[in-house]
Coordinates of C-alpha atoms in Angstrom, one line a residue:
Chain X
E1 CA 35.1 -20.2 175.0
A2 CA 32.9 -22.7 177.0
G3 CA 34.7 -25.3 178.5
V4 CA 34.0 -29.2 178.7
A5 CA 30.8 -29.7 180.6
Q6 CA 30.1 -32.8 182.6
S7 CA 27.0 -33.9 184.3
P8 CA 26.1 -34.6 187.0
R9 CA 29.1 -33.6 189.2
Y10 CA 28.3 -36.0 191.7
K11 CA 26.6 -39.5 192.0
I12 CA 26.3 -41.6 194.8
I13 CA 24.5 -45.4 194.0
E14 CA 24.4 -49.0 195.4
K15 CA 26.7 -51.8 193.8
R16 CA 25.1 -53.6 191.0
Q17 CA 22.7 -50.6 190.3
S18 CA 24.2 -48.6 186.6
V19 CA 24.6 -45.0 186.3
A20 CA 25.5 -42.9 183.2
F21 CA 27.6 -39.7 182.5
W22 CA 27.4 -37.0 180.1
C23 CA 30.0 -34.8 178.6
N24 CA 30.0 -32.2 176.1
P25 CA 33.4 -31.1 174.6
I26 CA 34.5 -27.7 173.4
S27 CA 32.9 -26.7 170.3
G28 CA 35.1 -27.9 167.6
H29 CA 37.3 -30.6 168.9
A30 CA 37.3 -33.6 167.2
T31 CA 38.8 -35.8 169.9
L32 CA 37.1 -36.5 173.3
Y33 CA 38.8 -38.8 175.9
W34 CA 37.2 -39.9 179.5
Y35 CA 39.8 -40.8 182.0
Q36 CA 39.3 -42.5 185.7
Q37 CA 41.1 -41.2 188.2
I38 CA 41.1 -43.2 191.7
L39 CA 41.7 -40.9 194.7
G40 CA 45.2 -40.3 195.1
Q41 CA 46.4 -41.0 191.7
G42 CA 46.5 -39.4 188.3
P43 CA 44.1 -40.0 185.8
K44 CA 43.7 -43.0 183.7
L45 CA 42.3 -43.2 180.3
L46 CA 39.3 -45.4 179.3
I47 CA 38.4 -44.6 175.7
Q48 CA 39.4 -42.1 172.9
F49 CA 37.1 -40.8 170.6
Q50 CA 38.0 -39.4 167.3
N51 CA 34.6 -37.7 166.1
N52 CA 32.3 -40.8 166.7
G53 CA 34.7 -43.3 165.9
V54 CA 36.6 -45.2 168.8
V55 CA 40.5 -44.7 168.7
D56 CA 41.7 -46.7 171.9
D57 CA 39.5 -48.3 174.4
S58 CA 42.1 -51.0 175.5
Q59 CA 41.7 -50.0 179.2
L60 CA 38.0 -50.0 179.2
P61 CA 36.8 -52.6 181.2
K62 CA 34.0 -53.7 178.6
D63 CA 32.4 -56.2 180.7
R64 CA 30.6 -53.4 182.6
F65 CA 31.8 -50.0 180.8
S66 CA 30.5 -48.6 177.6
A67 CA 30.8 -45.4 176.0
E68 CA 29.4 -43.9 173.3
R69 CA 29.8 -40.6 171.0
L70 CA 26.9 -41.2 168.2
K71 CA 26.9 -37.6 166.4
G72 CA 30.6 -36.6 167.2
V73 CA 29.7 -34.5 169.6
D74 CA 28.4 -35.2 172.9
S75 CA 29.4 -38.6 174.8
T76 CA 28.1 -40.9 177.4
L77 CA 29.7 -43.0 179.5
K78 CA 27.9 -46.2 181.4
I79 CA 28.9 -48.4 184.4
Q80 CA 26.2 -51.6 184.4
P81 CA 26.6 -52.9 187.3
A82 CA 28.7 -50.7 188.9
K83 CA 31.2 -52.3 191.9
L84 CA 32.5 -50.9 194.9
E85 CA 36.1 -50.4 193.1
D86 CA 34.5 -47.9 190.4
S87 CA 34.3 -45.1 193.1
A88 CA 36.3 -42.6 191.4
V89 CA 36.2 -39.0 189.5
Y90 CA 35.6 -39.7 185.9
L91 CA 37.2 -37.0 183.8
C92 CA 36.0 -36.1 180.2
A93 CA 38.5 -34.3 177.9
S94 CA 38.6 -32.8 174.3
S95 CA 41.1 -32.0 172.2
P96 CA 41.7 -29.9 168.6
K97 CA 44.0 -33.2 167.7
Y98 CA 43.3 -35.1 164.5
Q99 CA 44.9 -38.8 164.0
G100 CA 48.6 -38.3 162.3
E101 CA 49.2 -34.9 164.1
P102 CA 51.2 -34.0 167.2
A103 CA 49.6 -34.6 170.5
Y104 CA 47.9 -31.5 171.7
E105 CA 47.1 -30.5 175.1
Q106 CA 43.7 -31.8 176.3
Y107 CA 41.0 -29.7 177.8
F108 CA 39.4 -31.3 180.8
G109 CA 36.0 -30.9 182.6
P110 CA 35.1 -30.6 186.3
G111 CA 34.1 -34.4 186.8
T112 CA 31.7 -36.7 188.1
R113 CA 32.5 -37.9 191.6
L114 CA 31.1 -41.3 191.7
T115 CA 30.3 -43.5 194.9
V116 CA 29.8 -46.7 195.1
T117 CA 28.2 -48.2 198.6
Chain M
A1 CA 56.6 -48.9 178.3
Q2 CA 56.0 -45.6 178.9
K3 CA 56.0 -44.6 182.7
V4 CA 55.9 -41.2 184.6
T5 CA 57.2 -40.7 188.0
Q6 CA 56.5 -38.1 190.6
A7 CA 58.3 -39.1 193.4
Q8 CA 57.2 -36.3 195.9
T9 CA 53.9 -37.1 197.1
E10 CA 53.4 -34.1 199.3
I11 CA 55.5 -30.8 199.6
S12 CA 54.5 -28.2 202.0
V13 CA 56.0 -24.8 201.9
V14 CA 55.6 -21.2 203.3
E15 CA 54.6 -18.5 201.0
K16 CA 57.5 -17.1 198.8
E17 CA 59.5 -19.6 199.0
D18 CA 60.7 -21.4 195.7
V19 CA 59.5 -24.7 195.5
T20 CA 60.6 -27.7 192.4
L21 CA 58.1 -30.4 191.6
D22 CA 60.2 -33.2 190.4
C23 CA 58.9 -35.5 187.0
V24 CA 60.9 -38.1 185.4
Y25 CA 59.3 -40.2 182.3
E26 CA 60.0 -43.2 180.4
T27 CA 59.5 -43.7 176.8
R28 CA 60.8 -45.6 173.8
D29 CA 59.7 -43.2 171.5
T30 CA 61.6 -40.3 169.9
T31 CA 59.1 -38.2 169.7
Y32 CA 57.1 -37.4 172.7
Y33 CA 55.5 -34.6 174.1
L34 CA 55.6 -33.7 178.1
F35 CA 52.6 -31.9 179.9
W36 CA 52.2 -30.6 183.4
Y37 CA 48.6 -30.1 184.8
K38 CA 47.4 -28.5 188.0
Q39 CA 44.5 -29.8 189.7
P40 CA 43.2 -27.4 192.6
P41 CA 40.4 -28.5 195.1
S42 CA 37.6 -27.5 192.8
G43 CA 39.2 -30.7 190.7
E44 CA 39.3 -29.4 187.2
L45 CA 42.6 -30.4 185.4
V46 CA 44.1 -26.8 183.9
F47 CA 46.7 -27.2 181.6
L48 CA 50.2 -25.4 182.7
I49 CA 52.5 -26.4 179.5
R50 CA 53.3 -28.8 176.7
R51 CA 56.8 -29.2 175.4
N52 CA 57.8 -31.7 172.3
S53 CA 60.7 -33.9 173.1
F54 CA 62.8 -31.8 170.2
D55 CA 62.9 -28.8 172.0
E56 CA 65.1 -28.8 175.0
Q57 CA 64.9 -25.1 175.9
N58 CA 63.6 -24.1 179.2
E59 CA 60.5 -22.2 179.4
I60 CA 59.6 -19.2 181.8
S61 CA 56.3 -18.2 182.2
G62 CA 55.6 -15.4 185.3
R63 CA 56.3 -17.4 188.3
Y64 CA 56.6 -20.6 186.6
S65 CA 59.4 -22.5 185.0
W66 CA 60.2 -25.7 183.7
N67 CA 63.3 -27.5 183.0
F68 CA 63.3 -30.4 180.4
Q69 CA 66.5 -32.3 180.2
K70 CA 66.7 -35.6 178.0
S71 CA 69.8 -36.8 179.1
T72 CA 68.0 -37.4 182.9
S73 CA 64.3 -37.7 180.7
S74 CA 63.6 -35.2 183.4
F75 CA 60.7 -32.5 183.3
N76 CA 60.7 -30.5 186.3
F77 CA 58.4 -27.6 187.1
T78 CA 59.7 -24.3 189.8
I79 CA 57.4 -22.1 191.4
T80 CA 59.2 -18.9 192.3
A81 CA 57.7 -17.1 195.0
S82 CA 55.0 -19.4 195.9
Q83 CA 51.7 -18.2 196.5
V84 CA 48.8 -19.5 198.8
V85 CA 46.7 -20.0 195.2
D86 CA 49.8 -22.5 193.9
S87 CA 48.2 -24.9 196.6
A88 CA 47.0 -27.6 194.1
V89 CA 47.8 -31.1 193.1
Y90 CA 50.1 -31.0 189.9
F91 CA 50.5 -33.8 187.6
C92 CA 53.2 -34.6 184.9
A93 CA 51.9 -36.1 181.9
L94 CA 53.7 -38.1 178.9
S95 CA 51.9 -38.4 175.5
E96 CA 53.7 -40.5 172.8
A97 CA 53.3 -39.5 168.9
D98 CA 54.5 -42.6 167.7
G99 CA 51.9 -45.6 167.2
G100 CA 48.0 -45.8 167.5
S101 CA 47.4 -44.3 170.7
Q102 CA 48.7 -40.9 169.7
G103 CA 47.6 -38.2 172.2
N104 CA 47.0 -40.7 175.0
L105 CA 48.0 -38.8 178.3
I106 CA 50.1 -41.5 180.7
F107 CA 49.8 -39.0 184.3
G108 CA 52.2 -39.5 186.8
K109 CA 50.6 -39.9 190.5
G110 CA 50.7 -36.3 191.2
T111 CA 52.5 -33.9 193.9
K112 CA 50.4 -32.0 196.5
L113 CA 51.8 -28.9 197.2
S114 CA 50.5 -27.1 200.1
V115 CA 51.4 -23.2 200.2
K116 CA 51.0 -21.9 203.9
P117 CA 50.5 -18.2 204.5

């Protein structure tokens, strides 16, 4: 079974530029998550999708971050414009969990390391 | 508010030593789930275990064992006879089953384990 795929693996941009990350979850997984992991810290949830709907985006900085999962499969996370503090690893995870069911384990992709200069 | 504390920032041991990684959590929910993830230098988070709040039985999987104690809100992880391949950052995480954000993982800051030959 293929794991969670993410691209690109690395990205370097200048502040105020825009960037987009792509994630393809494990086949059949209804729930998709984007996390931000700053160096030396644990991952922090940015947004959770169930199928193509947003379940939780309370920690997403909506003035600059956006995410979509149009067909309920793969997803894109965008930052526009980027700031220096956005330098982090962006992790995508998927889970077979459905709303109302107990929490299942999440399976993570390799992440995209973003450096904003 | 939910919180996960991993007080040990870094631990260094010599191969074949036993090592315990501490995890203390805070939650007001009666139903919740605890997880451990391993993050090797490659960066991908690897799921190790999930435990629900109603099951306080300790679990053993090969050289890994977990001690869940609700009385002290702790979910500690022990590696017996450590090996160099165990070197990684280990994260403890909490997920609450009640409320709107079901399944979201709240991570601790991680413990970096270095196993030297």
